[in-house]
Short mmCIF file of C-alpha atoms in Angstrom, two decimals:
data_model
loop_
_atom_site.label_atom_id
_atom_site.label_comp_id
_atom_site.label_asym_id
_atom_site.label_seq_id
_atom_site.Cartn_x
_atom_site.Cartn_y
_atom_site.Cartn_z
CA MET A 106 -8.97 -1.79 -18.92
CA ASN A 107 -8.61 -5.67 -19.80
CA LYS A 108 -7.90 -5.37 -23.62
CA LEU A 109 -6.71 -9.10 -24.14
CA PRO A 110 -8.98 -11.73 -24.92
CA ILE A 111 -8.74 -13.36 -21.54
CA PRO A 112 -11.93 -15.70 -21.22
CA PRO A 113 -13.85 -15.19 -17.79
CA SER A 114 -13.51 -18.81 -17.07
CA GLY A 115 -12.30 -22.07 -18.65
CA ILE A 116 -9.16 -23.44 -20.23
CA TYR A 117 -6.39 -20.90 -21.79
CA THR A 118 -2.89 -20.26 -22.22
CA PHE A 119 -0.76 -17.30 -21.59
CA GLU A 120 1.78 -17.56 -24.57
CA ASN A 121 5.14 -15.74 -24.77
CA ALA A 122 4.85 -14.29 -21.25
CA ARG A 123 7.93 -13.02 -19.67
CA LEU A 124 8.40 -14.61 -16.33
CA HIS A 125 11.07 -13.77 -13.61
CA ALA A 126 12.97 -16.88 -12.93
CA SER A 127 13.15 -16.12 -9.26
CA LEU A 128 9.47 -16.30 -8.72
CA THR A 129 8.85 -19.36 -11.26
CA VAL A 130 9.40 -22.84 -10.27
CA GLY A 131 11.58 -24.88 -13.00
CA PHE A 132 13.51 -22.29 -15.07
CA ASP A 133 17.00 -22.46 -13.24
CA GLY A 134 19.63 -21.48 -15.66
CA LEU A 135 17.33 -20.63 -18.48
CA ALA A 136 16.98 -16.80 -17.49
CA ASP A 137 18.40 -13.91 -19.72
CA ALA A 138 20.32 -11.08 -18.22
CA ASP A 139 17.63 -9.54 -16.46
CA GLY A 140 16.40 -12.84 -14.74
CA PHE A 141 13.45 -13.30 -17.30
CA VAL A 142 12.33 -16.40 -19.10
CA SER A 143 9.71 -16.51 -22.09
CA ALA A 144 7.24 -19.13 -21.27
CA ASP A 145 3.82 -20.23 -22.06
CA VAL A 146 1.30 -20.71 -19.09
CA ALA A 147 -1.63 -23.01 -19.20
CA ILE A 148 -4.48 -22.22 -16.93
CA ASN A 149 -7.67 -24.46 -16.24
CA GLY A 150 -10.15 -24.18 -13.33
CA GLY A 151 -8.29 -21.57 -11.42
CA ARG A 152 -4.99 -23.43 -11.28
CA ILE A 153 -1.85 -23.31 -13.32
CA VAL A 154 -1.71 -26.57 -15.33
CA SER A 155 1.86 -26.04 -16.71
CA ILE A 156 4.53 -23.81 -17.27
CA ALA A 157 6.77 -24.47 -20.44
CA PRO A 158 9.47 -22.47 -22.12
CA HIS A 159 8.00 -20.41 -25.15
CA ARG A 160 9.63 -21.45 -28.54
CA LEU A 161 10.08 -18.44 -30.74
CA GLY A 162 8.63 -18.50 -34.09
CA THR A 163 5.99 -21.12 -33.46
CA PRO A 164 2.17 -20.22 -34.32
CA ALA A 165 -0.08 -19.44 -31.65
CA SER A 166 -2.17 -22.41 -30.03
CA PRO A 167 -5.82 -22.08 -30.80
CA GLY A 168 -7.45 -20.12 -27.97
CA ALA A 169 -3.93 -18.80 -26.62
CA VAL A 170 -3.64 -15.32 -25.32
CA ASP A 171 -0.67 -14.10 -26.85
CA LEU A 172 1.24 -11.61 -24.58
CA LYS A 173 3.86 -10.80 -26.73
CA GLY A 174 6.75 -10.64 -24.28
CA ARG A 175 4.68 -8.99 -21.64
CA ILE A 176 5.97 -9.53 -17.83
CA VAL A 177 3.66 -11.76 -15.67
CA LEU A 178 4.33 -11.84 -11.87
CA PRO A 179 2.78 -13.65 -9.07
CA CYS A 180 0.31 -11.55 -6.98
CA PHE A 181 2.03 -9.41 -4.31
CA VAL A 182 2.90 -10.01 -0.70
CA ASP A 183 2.70 -6.77 1.51
CA CYS A 184 4.02 -7.98 4.80
CA HIS A 185 4.24 -4.77 6.82
CA THR A 186 1.19 -2.37 6.72
CA HIS A 187 -1.08 -0.51 9.23
CA LEU A 188 -4.64 -0.75 7.66
CA ASP A 189 -6.07 0.66 11.01
CA LYS A 190 -4.47 4.01 10.57
CA GLY A 191 -4.83 4.07 6.84
CA HIS A 192 -6.56 7.33 5.37
CA ILE A 193 -6.95 9.64 8.13
CA TRP A 194 -4.59 12.38 6.63
CA GLN A 195 -7.19 14.64 5.78
CA ARG A 196 -8.75 14.92 9.37
CA SER A 197 -5.26 14.23 11.19
CA PRO A 198 -2.23 15.55 9.10
CA ASN A 199 1.31 15.58 10.38
CA PRO A 200 1.69 19.02 11.32
CA ASP A 201 5.36 19.18 10.47
CA GLY A 202 6.42 15.68 8.57
CA SER A 203 8.43 14.56 11.57
CA PHE A 204 8.19 11.32 13.51
CA ALA A 205 7.21 13.19 16.77
CA GLY A 206 4.30 14.94 14.72
CA ALA A 207 3.17 11.67 13.27
CA LEU A 208 3.02 9.94 16.92
CA TYR A 209 1.15 13.17 18.14
CA ALA A 210 -1.51 13.29 15.20
CA ALA A 211 -2.16 9.54 15.21
CA HIS A 212 -2.43 9.25 18.89
CA ALA A 213 -5.01 12.14 18.83
CA ASP A 214 -7.14 10.83 15.97
CA ARG A 215 -7.17 7.17 17.55
CA ALA A 216 -8.30 8.65 20.76
CA ALA A 217 -11.14 10.52 19.37
CA ARG A 218 -12.02 8.74 16.12
CA TRP A 219 -11.46 4.92 15.83
CA SER A 220 -14.74 3.26 16.56
CA ALA A 221 -15.41 0.13 15.21
CA LYS A 222 -17.46 1.60 12.31
CA ASP A 223 -14.55 3.84 11.51
CA VAL A 224 -11.71 1.34 11.55
CA SER A 225 -13.78 -1.03 9.38
CA ARG A 226 -14.70 1.21 6.82
CA ARG A 227 -11.07 2.39 6.30
CA MET A 228 -9.63 -1.09 6.36
CA ASP A 229 -12.17 -2.35 3.78
CA PHE A 230 -11.14 0.58 1.75
CA ALA A 231 -7.66 -0.05 1.85
CA LEU A 232 -8.19 -3.72 0.96
CA ARG A 233 -10.00 -3.05 -2.08
CA THR A 234 -7.31 -0.85 -3.18
CA ALA A 235 -4.63 -3.52 -2.68
CA PHE A 236 -6.87 -6.13 -4.20
CA ALA A 237 -7.12 -3.95 -7.27
CA HIS A 238 -3.45 -3.43 -7.32
CA GLY A 239 -2.87 -7.19 -7.31
CA THR A 240 -1.86 -8.05 -3.65
CA LYS A 241 -2.86 -11.76 -2.59
CA ALA A 242 -1.77 -11.52 1.35
CA ILE A 243 -1.30 -8.72 3.93
CA ARG A 244 -0.12 -8.33 7.28
CA THR A 245 -1.29 -5.31 9.29
CA HIS A 246 -0.28 -4.13 12.61
CA LEU A 247 -3.16 -3.14 14.98
CA ASP A 248 -2.71 -0.31 17.51
CA SER A 249 -3.41 -2.50 20.73
CA ALA A 250 -3.16 -0.10 23.62
CA ALA A 251 -6.41 -0.23 25.69
CA PRO A 252 -8.91 0.25 24.93
CA GLN A 253 -8.30 0.21 21.22
CA ASP A 254 -7.66 -3.25 21.44
CA ALA A 255 -11.06 -4.29 22.38
CA ILE A 256 -12.24 -2.32 19.25
CA SER A 257 -9.81 -3.18 16.58
CA TRP A 258 -9.13 -6.79 16.99
CA PRO A 259 -12.83 -7.85 16.51
CA VAL A 260 -13.21 -5.60 13.64
CA PHE A 261 -9.99 -7.33 12.01
CA GLU A 262 -11.40 -10.77 12.69
CA ASP A 263 -14.60 -9.98 10.82
CA ILE A 264 -12.90 -8.26 7.90
CA ARG A 265 -10.74 -11.30 7.60
CA GLU A 266 -13.47 -13.43 7.35
CA LYS A 267 -15.16 -11.09 4.64
CA TRP A 268 -11.92 -10.83 2.60
CA HIS A 269 -11.33 -14.86 2.80
CA GLY A 270 -10.35 -16.21 -0.46
CA ARG A 271 -9.27 -12.76 -1.77
CA ILE A 272 -6.56 -11.49 0.60
CA ASP A 273 -4.84 -13.58 2.89
CA LEU A 274 -4.77 -11.31 6.34
CA GLN A 275 -2.68 -11.60 9.26
CA ALA A 276 -2.65 -9.23 12.12
CA ALA A 277 0.23 -8.39 14.61
CA CYS A 278 -0.56 -6.35 17.65
CA LEU A 279 1.26 -3.13 18.10
CA VAL A 280 2.30 -1.55 21.51
CA GLY A 281 5.32 0.23 23.14
CA ILE A 282 7.69 -2.26 24.54
CA GLU A 283 7.39 -0.11 27.64
CA GLU A 284 3.73 -1.03 27.82
CA THR A 285 4.61 -5.00 28.28
CA ARG A 286 5.75 -3.81 31.99
CA ASP A 287 2.08 -4.60 32.83
CA GLN A 288 2.59 -8.32 33.01
CA ALA A 289 -1.36 -9.19 33.48
CA TRP A 290 -2.53 -7.01 30.62
CA PHE A 291 -0.07 -7.87 28.31
CA ALA A 292 -0.40 -11.69 29.05
CA GLY A 293 -4.20 -10.95 28.21
CA LEU A 294 -3.23 -9.12 25.05
CA ALA A 295 -1.15 -12.25 24.05
CA ARG A 296 -4.08 -14.48 24.83
CA ARG A 297 -6.34 -12.23 22.54
CA VAL A 298 -3.83 -12.38 19.60
CA ALA A 299 -3.60 -16.18 19.88
CA GLY A 300 -7.16 -16.47 20.18
CA ALA A 301 -7.23 -14.49 16.61
CA ARG A 302 -4.52 -16.56 15.20
CA GLY A 303 -2.44 -13.38 15.08
CA VAL A 304 1.19 -12.27 15.56
CA LEU A 305 2.78 -11.04 19.00
CA GLY A 306 4.30 -7.38 18.42
CA ALA A 307 5.61 -4.62 19.62
CA VAL A 308 7.83 -1.31 19.20
CA THR A 309 11.32 -1.59 20.65
CA TYR A 310 13.17 1.29 21.93
CA MET A 311 16.62 1.54 24.13
CA VAL A 312 14.63 1.38 27.53
CA PRO A 313 17.01 0.10 30.45
CA ASP A 314 15.02 -2.77 30.96
CA LEU A 315 14.68 -3.70 27.29
CA ASP A 316 16.42 -7.25 27.62
CA ALA A 317 13.85 -8.17 30.38
CA LEU A 318 10.92 -6.98 28.40
CA LEU A 319 11.85 -8.82 25.21
CA ASP A 320 12.63 -12.21 27.54
CA ARG A 321 8.92 -11.51 28.52
CA MET A 322 7.56 -11.23 25.04
CA PHE A 323 9.43 -14.20 23.74
CA ALA A 324 8.15 -16.31 26.70
CA LEU A 325 4.62 -15.45 26.00
CA ALA A 326 5.13 -16.19 22.16
CA VAL A 327 6.61 -19.63 22.95
CA GLU A 328 3.87 -20.42 25.56
CA HIS A 329 1.17 -19.49 23.04
CA GLY A 330 2.73 -20.90 19.99
CA LEU A 331 3.16 -17.16 18.40
CA ASP A 332 5.24 -15.68 15.63
CA LEU A 333 6.76 -12.20 16.46
CA ASP A 334 6.96 -9.26 14.83
CA PHE A 335 8.83 -5.97 15.81
CA HIS A 336 9.30 -2.51 14.88
CA ALA A 337 13.04 -1.81 15.61
CA ASP A 338 15.31 1.33 15.44
CA GLU A 339 13.16 3.63 13.44
CA THR A 340 15.59 6.36 14.02
CA ASP A 341 18.80 7.91 13.24
CA ALA A 342 20.25 7.30 16.58
CA ILE A 343 23.59 5.63 16.20
CA ASP A 344 22.93 4.09 20.02
CA ALA A 345 19.64 2.48 18.92
CA ILE A 346 20.77 -1.31 18.64
CA SER A 347 17.31 -2.87 19.69
CA LEU A 348 17.49 -5.16 16.28
CA LYS A 349 20.74 -6.68 17.87
CA LYS A 350 18.91 -7.03 21.35
CA ILE A 351 16.14 -8.77 19.42
CA ALA A 352 18.40 -11.27 17.77
CA GLU A 353 20.26 -11.97 21.07
CA ALA A 354 16.85 -12.69 22.79
CA ALA A 355 16.05 -15.15 19.86
CA LEU A 356 19.31 -16.86 20.35
CA ARG A 357 18.80 -16.97 24.31
CA HIS A 358 15.48 -18.67 23.93
CA ARG A 359 16.43 -20.66 21.14
CA PHE A 360 13.29 -19.66 19.51
CA GLU A 361 12.05 -21.33 16.60
CA ARG A 362 9.10 -19.67 15.06
CA LYS A 363 9.35 -16.79 12.79
CA ILE A 364 10.27 -13.59 13.59
CA LEU A 365 10.23 -10.41 11.43
CA VAL A 366 11.64 -7.15 12.22
CA GLY A 367 10.89 -3.87 10.35
CA HIS A 368 12.52 -0.63 9.74
CA CYS A 369 16.18 -1.06 11.47
CA CYS A 370 17.10 2.08 10.03
CA SER A 371 19.77 3.11 12.60
CA LEU A 372 21.77 0.24 11.45
CA ALA A 373 22.79 2.32 8.42
CA ARG A 374 24.38 4.79 10.57
CA GLN A 375 26.60 2.50 12.94
CA PRO A 376 30.16 1.74 12.75
CA ASP A 377 31.16 -1.30 10.80
CA GLY A 378 32.02 -3.70 13.67
CA GLU A 379 28.64 -2.83 15.17
CA VAL A 380 27.10 -3.64 12.02
CA LEU A 381 28.57 -6.78 11.35
CA ASP A 382 28.08 -8.00 15.03
CA THR A 383 24.52 -7.27 14.66
CA LEU A 384 24.10 -8.86 11.17
CA ASP A 385 25.93 -12.30 12.41
CA LYS A 386 23.60 -12.54 15.34
CA VAL A 387 20.41 -11.76 12.97
CA ALA A 388 21.61 -14.49 10.59
CA ARG A 389 21.97 -16.85 13.51
CA ALA A 390 18.65 -16.11 14.81
CA LYS A 391 17.04 -16.75 11.36
CA ILE A 392 15.35 -13.29 11.67
CA ALA A 393 13.81 -11.80 8.50
CA VAL A 394 13.74 -7.94 7.99
CA VAL A 395 11.53 -5.87 5.90
CA SER A 396 12.57 -2.30 5.00
CA LEU A 397 9.70 0.49 4.45
CA PRO A 398 11.50 2.58 2.00
CA MET A 399 8.74 4.93 1.03
CA CYS A 400 7.74 5.73 4.62
CA ASN A 401 11.12 5.93 6.08
CA LEU A 402 12.45 8.17 3.24
CA TYR A 403 9.60 10.43 4.19
CA LEU A 404 10.17 10.35 7.86
CA GLN A 405 13.92 9.96 8.34
CA ASP A 406 16.16 13.04 8.54
CA ARG A 407 13.62 15.52 7.85
CA ARG A 408 14.91 18.89 8.75
CA HIS A 409 13.16 22.09 9.73
CA ASP A 410 16.36 24.67 9.40
CA GLN A 411 15.95 25.00 5.52
CA THR A 412 18.66 22.18 4.71
CA THR A 413 18.12 18.88 2.58
CA PRO A 414 18.03 15.44 4.15
CA ARG A 415 21.29 13.71 3.90
CA TRP A 416 20.34 10.04 4.08
CA ARG A 417 17.80 7.84 2.84
CA GLY A 418 16.47 6.13 6.11
CA VAL A 419 16.47 2.55 4.74
CA THR A 420 18.34 -0.24 6.33
CA LEU A 421 21.32 -2.38 5.12
CA LEU A 422 19.19 -5.03 2.83
CA HIS A 423 22.19 -5.58 0.45
CA GLU A 424 24.30 -6.85 3.39
CA MET A 425 21.69 -8.62 5.00
CA LYS A 426 20.89 -10.52 1.94
CA ALA A 427 24.48 -11.48 1.34
CA ARG A 428 24.44 -13.18 4.78
CA GLY A 429 21.34 -15.19 3.90
CA ILE A 430 18.87 -13.04 5.97
CA PRO A 431 15.44 -13.27 4.28
CA VAL A 432 14.72 -9.61 3.42
CA ALA A 433 11.50 -7.97 2.15
CA VAL A 434 10.06 -4.48 1.28
CA ALA A 435 6.62 -3.50 1.92
CA SER A 436 4.19 -0.64 2.04
CA ASP A 437 3.99 0.50 5.85
CA ASN A 438 1.75 3.41 6.28
CA THR A 439 -0.69 4.77 3.61
CA ARG A 440 -2.15 8.41 3.60
CA ASP A 441 -1.75 8.83 7.42
CA PRO A 442 0.42 11.02 9.46
CA PHE A 443 3.42 8.63 9.20
CA TYR A 444 3.28 8.70 5.28
CA ALA A 445 1.08 11.40 3.59
CA TYR A 446 0.99 9.18 0.11
CA GLY A 447 0.75 5.60 -0.83
CA ASP A 448 -1.97 3.45 -2.35
CA LEU A 449 -0.90 -0.08 -1.06
CA ASP A 450 0.43 -0.80 -4.56
CA MET A 451 3.29 -3.12 -4.26
CA LEU A 452 4.60 -2.32 -7.84
CA GLU A 453 4.98 1.18 -6.58
CA VAL A 454 6.82 -0.12 -3.47
CA TYR A 455 8.96 -2.03 -5.50
CA ARG A 456 9.86 0.80 -8.22
CA MET A 457 10.70 2.96 -5.10
CA ALA A 458 12.76 0.25 -3.45
CA THR A 459 14.69 -0.29 -6.47
CA ARG A 460 15.68 3.46 -6.77
CA ILE A 461 16.35 4.21 -3.22
CA LEU A 462 18.07 0.81 -2.44
CA HIS A 463 19.63 0.03 -5.75
CA LEU A 464 17.97 -3.21 -6.28
CA ASP A 465 19.46 -3.07 -9.92
CA HIS A 466 22.50 -3.95 -11.86
CA PRO A 467 21.86 -6.54 -11.68
CA VAL A 468 18.28 -7.17 -10.58
CA GLY A 469 19.11 -10.80 -9.45
CA ASP A 470 16.59 -12.33 -7.20
CA TRP A 471 15.37 -8.81 -5.66
CA PRO A 472 11.68 -9.56 -6.89
CA ARG A 473 11.49 -12.14 -4.38
CA ALA A 474 11.29 -9.11 -1.78
CA VAL A 475 7.71 -8.55 -2.60
CA ALA A 476 6.36 -11.88 -3.20
CA GLN A 477 8.11 -15.06 -2.13
CA THR A 478 10.38 -14.10 0.68
CA PRO A 479 7.43 -12.35 2.57
CA ALA A 480 5.13 -15.31 1.78
CA LYS A 481 7.43 -17.69 3.52
CA THR A 482 7.91 -15.43 6.38
CA MET A 483 3.93 -15.45 6.74
CA GLN A 484 4.26 -19.10 6.36
CA LEU A 485 1.67 -18.93 3.25
CA ASP A 486 2.05 -21.75 0.98
CA ASN A 487 1.91 -21.54 -2.79
CA THR A 488 1.95 -17.84 -2.45
CA GLY A 489 4.37 -15.34 -4.26
CA VAL A 490 5.60 -17.99 -6.79
CA LEU A 491 4.38 -19.32 -10.18
CA GLN A 492 4.36 -23.04 -10.25
CA PRO A 493 2.43 -25.98 -12.00
CA GLY A 494 -0.30 -26.97 -9.72
CA GLY A 495 -0.44 -23.65 -7.94
CA PRO A 496 -3.21 -20.98 -7.89
CA ALA A 497 -3.60 -18.98 -11.00
CA ASP A 498 -2.98 -15.91 -9.17
CA LEU A 499 -1.18 -13.32 -11.07
CA VAL A 500 -0.64 -9.85 -12.52
CA VAL A 501 -0.01 -9.20 -16.39
CA PHE A 502 1.78 -5.94 -17.06
CA LYS A 503 2.51 -3.90 -20.30
CA GLY A 504 6.04 -3.60 -19.61
CA ARG A 505 8.54 -6.22 -21.39
CA ASN A 506 11.48 -5.48 -19.46
CA TRP A 507 12.67 -3.90 -16.03
CA THR A 508 12.96 -0.37 -17.61
CA GLU A 509 9.36 -0.28 -19.00
CA LEU A 510 7.90 -2.04 -15.94
CA LEU A 511 9.32 0.58 -13.38
CA SER A 512 9.08 3.59 -15.44
CA ARG A 513 5.26 3.59 -15.50
CA PRO A 514 2.63 3.06 -12.77
CA GLU A 515 0.85 0.21 -15.11
CA ALA A 516 -2.37 1.33 -14.17
CA ASP A 517 -3.87 -0.67 -16.83
CA ARG A 518 -2.27 -4.01 -15.52
CA ILE A 519 -4.49 -6.93 -15.65
CA VAL A 520 -4.93 -8.81 -12.57
CA ILE A 521 -5.93 -12.49 -12.53
CA ARG A 522 -7.19 -14.43 -9.52
CA ASP A 523 -8.30 -18.00 -9.52
CA GLY A 524 -7.66 -17.87 -13.21
CA LYS A 525 -10.14 -14.94 -14.10
CA PRO A 526 -9.51 -11.08 -14.75
CA ILE A 527 -10.83 -9.28 -11.78
CA ASP A 528 -12.28 -5.54 -11.83
CA THR A 529 -9.40 -3.43 -11.16
CA SER A 530 -11.23 -0.08 -10.68
CA LEU A 531 -10.03 1.65 -7.33
CA PRO A 532 -12.37 2.83 -4.88
CA ASP A 533 -13.13 6.73 -5.06
CA TYR A 534 -11.61 8.67 -2.03
CA ALA A 535 -15.06 10.63 -1.81
CA GLU A 536 -16.37 7.27 -0.10
CA LEU A 537 -14.54 8.13 3.03
CA ASP A 538 -15.62 12.02 3.12
CA ASP A 539 -18.15 11.60 5.95
CA LEU A 540 -15.48 10.08 8.15
CA MET A 541 -13.31 12.94 7.49
CA ARG A 542 -15.70 15.61 8.90
CA ALA A 543 -15.41 16.68 12.74
#
């Protein structure tokens, strides 16, 4: 609940807010050891008017909201989700928690249940949840094998229009790379994606003709002026090197638009020489990588012989970041056969990523991975960063430092959109009960 005296409109100032320098313009060199600066943020008419260093000991200004050192972050950017799959666990659970089990359960549910009404209601439920948690932009993958493409893309376009001004929505088509062998059908899908201002995507596997299929995707992306988004190497197989193949294709085509590749789990299992060669090519191709720490921790190395998993399933974000490769973390699946949990809460994602991937000691500029970096990959201006003249879209937390912020769910956070606090009540799961019945 909002217990701060924040006016519903008008002019006000947050005084003594803790802003992270990596997500705030104009504070280079002023941050403490945790990357924070104490600042006063003036807001007027839905915009940030000014951000100035806070002078300790000065009396509060009339009408100012004294945050007393609370952390304030820009609204989040979630660049890899599956809104069309979300919230089907109750009716289609994963029988054994495996990747194969997830594929089987999701396919069966899609074939039997994914009408326009079903997809629309679950997507809207997910977006209301993300909005309440403080997310401003989302990219979702849409299962696009026929006949689902004719159902889900119109639903997405309708949802995007309804959510305009609250959440910036992008969609990437999702098909297995082998489905692109049907050149006429895939060319038609590319036209549909282009017409919806979407992103061309696929799941890559080490099929014998992978290079030729990637060439086809890159050629269509060039033809239609589309960005690319891949699922790659979501496995522990050491010989899964499709991330490198994607980078080689990008270099081969001199591709200049944005490329985002998700998962890349197998890279953490490969010999150093293979890793270094892949990272060199990914950096030269200017590819961005998103890790999905919660889902991959859930699926990867799951065992059924009463033994404990031995690895975390995440990719080599530290090594990538050191090479200048843009890196992000995101929600991925939510309450579906690929991940039984999750709530599209990017604070939870960042909390878990910090623990799983060791994004701390020092924290450095890792907070960009849930804000500014994915915003740039999605080509969203004035998003994921706090700056004078920018939108007053931010989240006010109780925590005053990293250990406070990342130790509690922060369920009582205050989300500010266009300078005004929003209702952060979460939708009730019971709303979907009728969709869960046979």
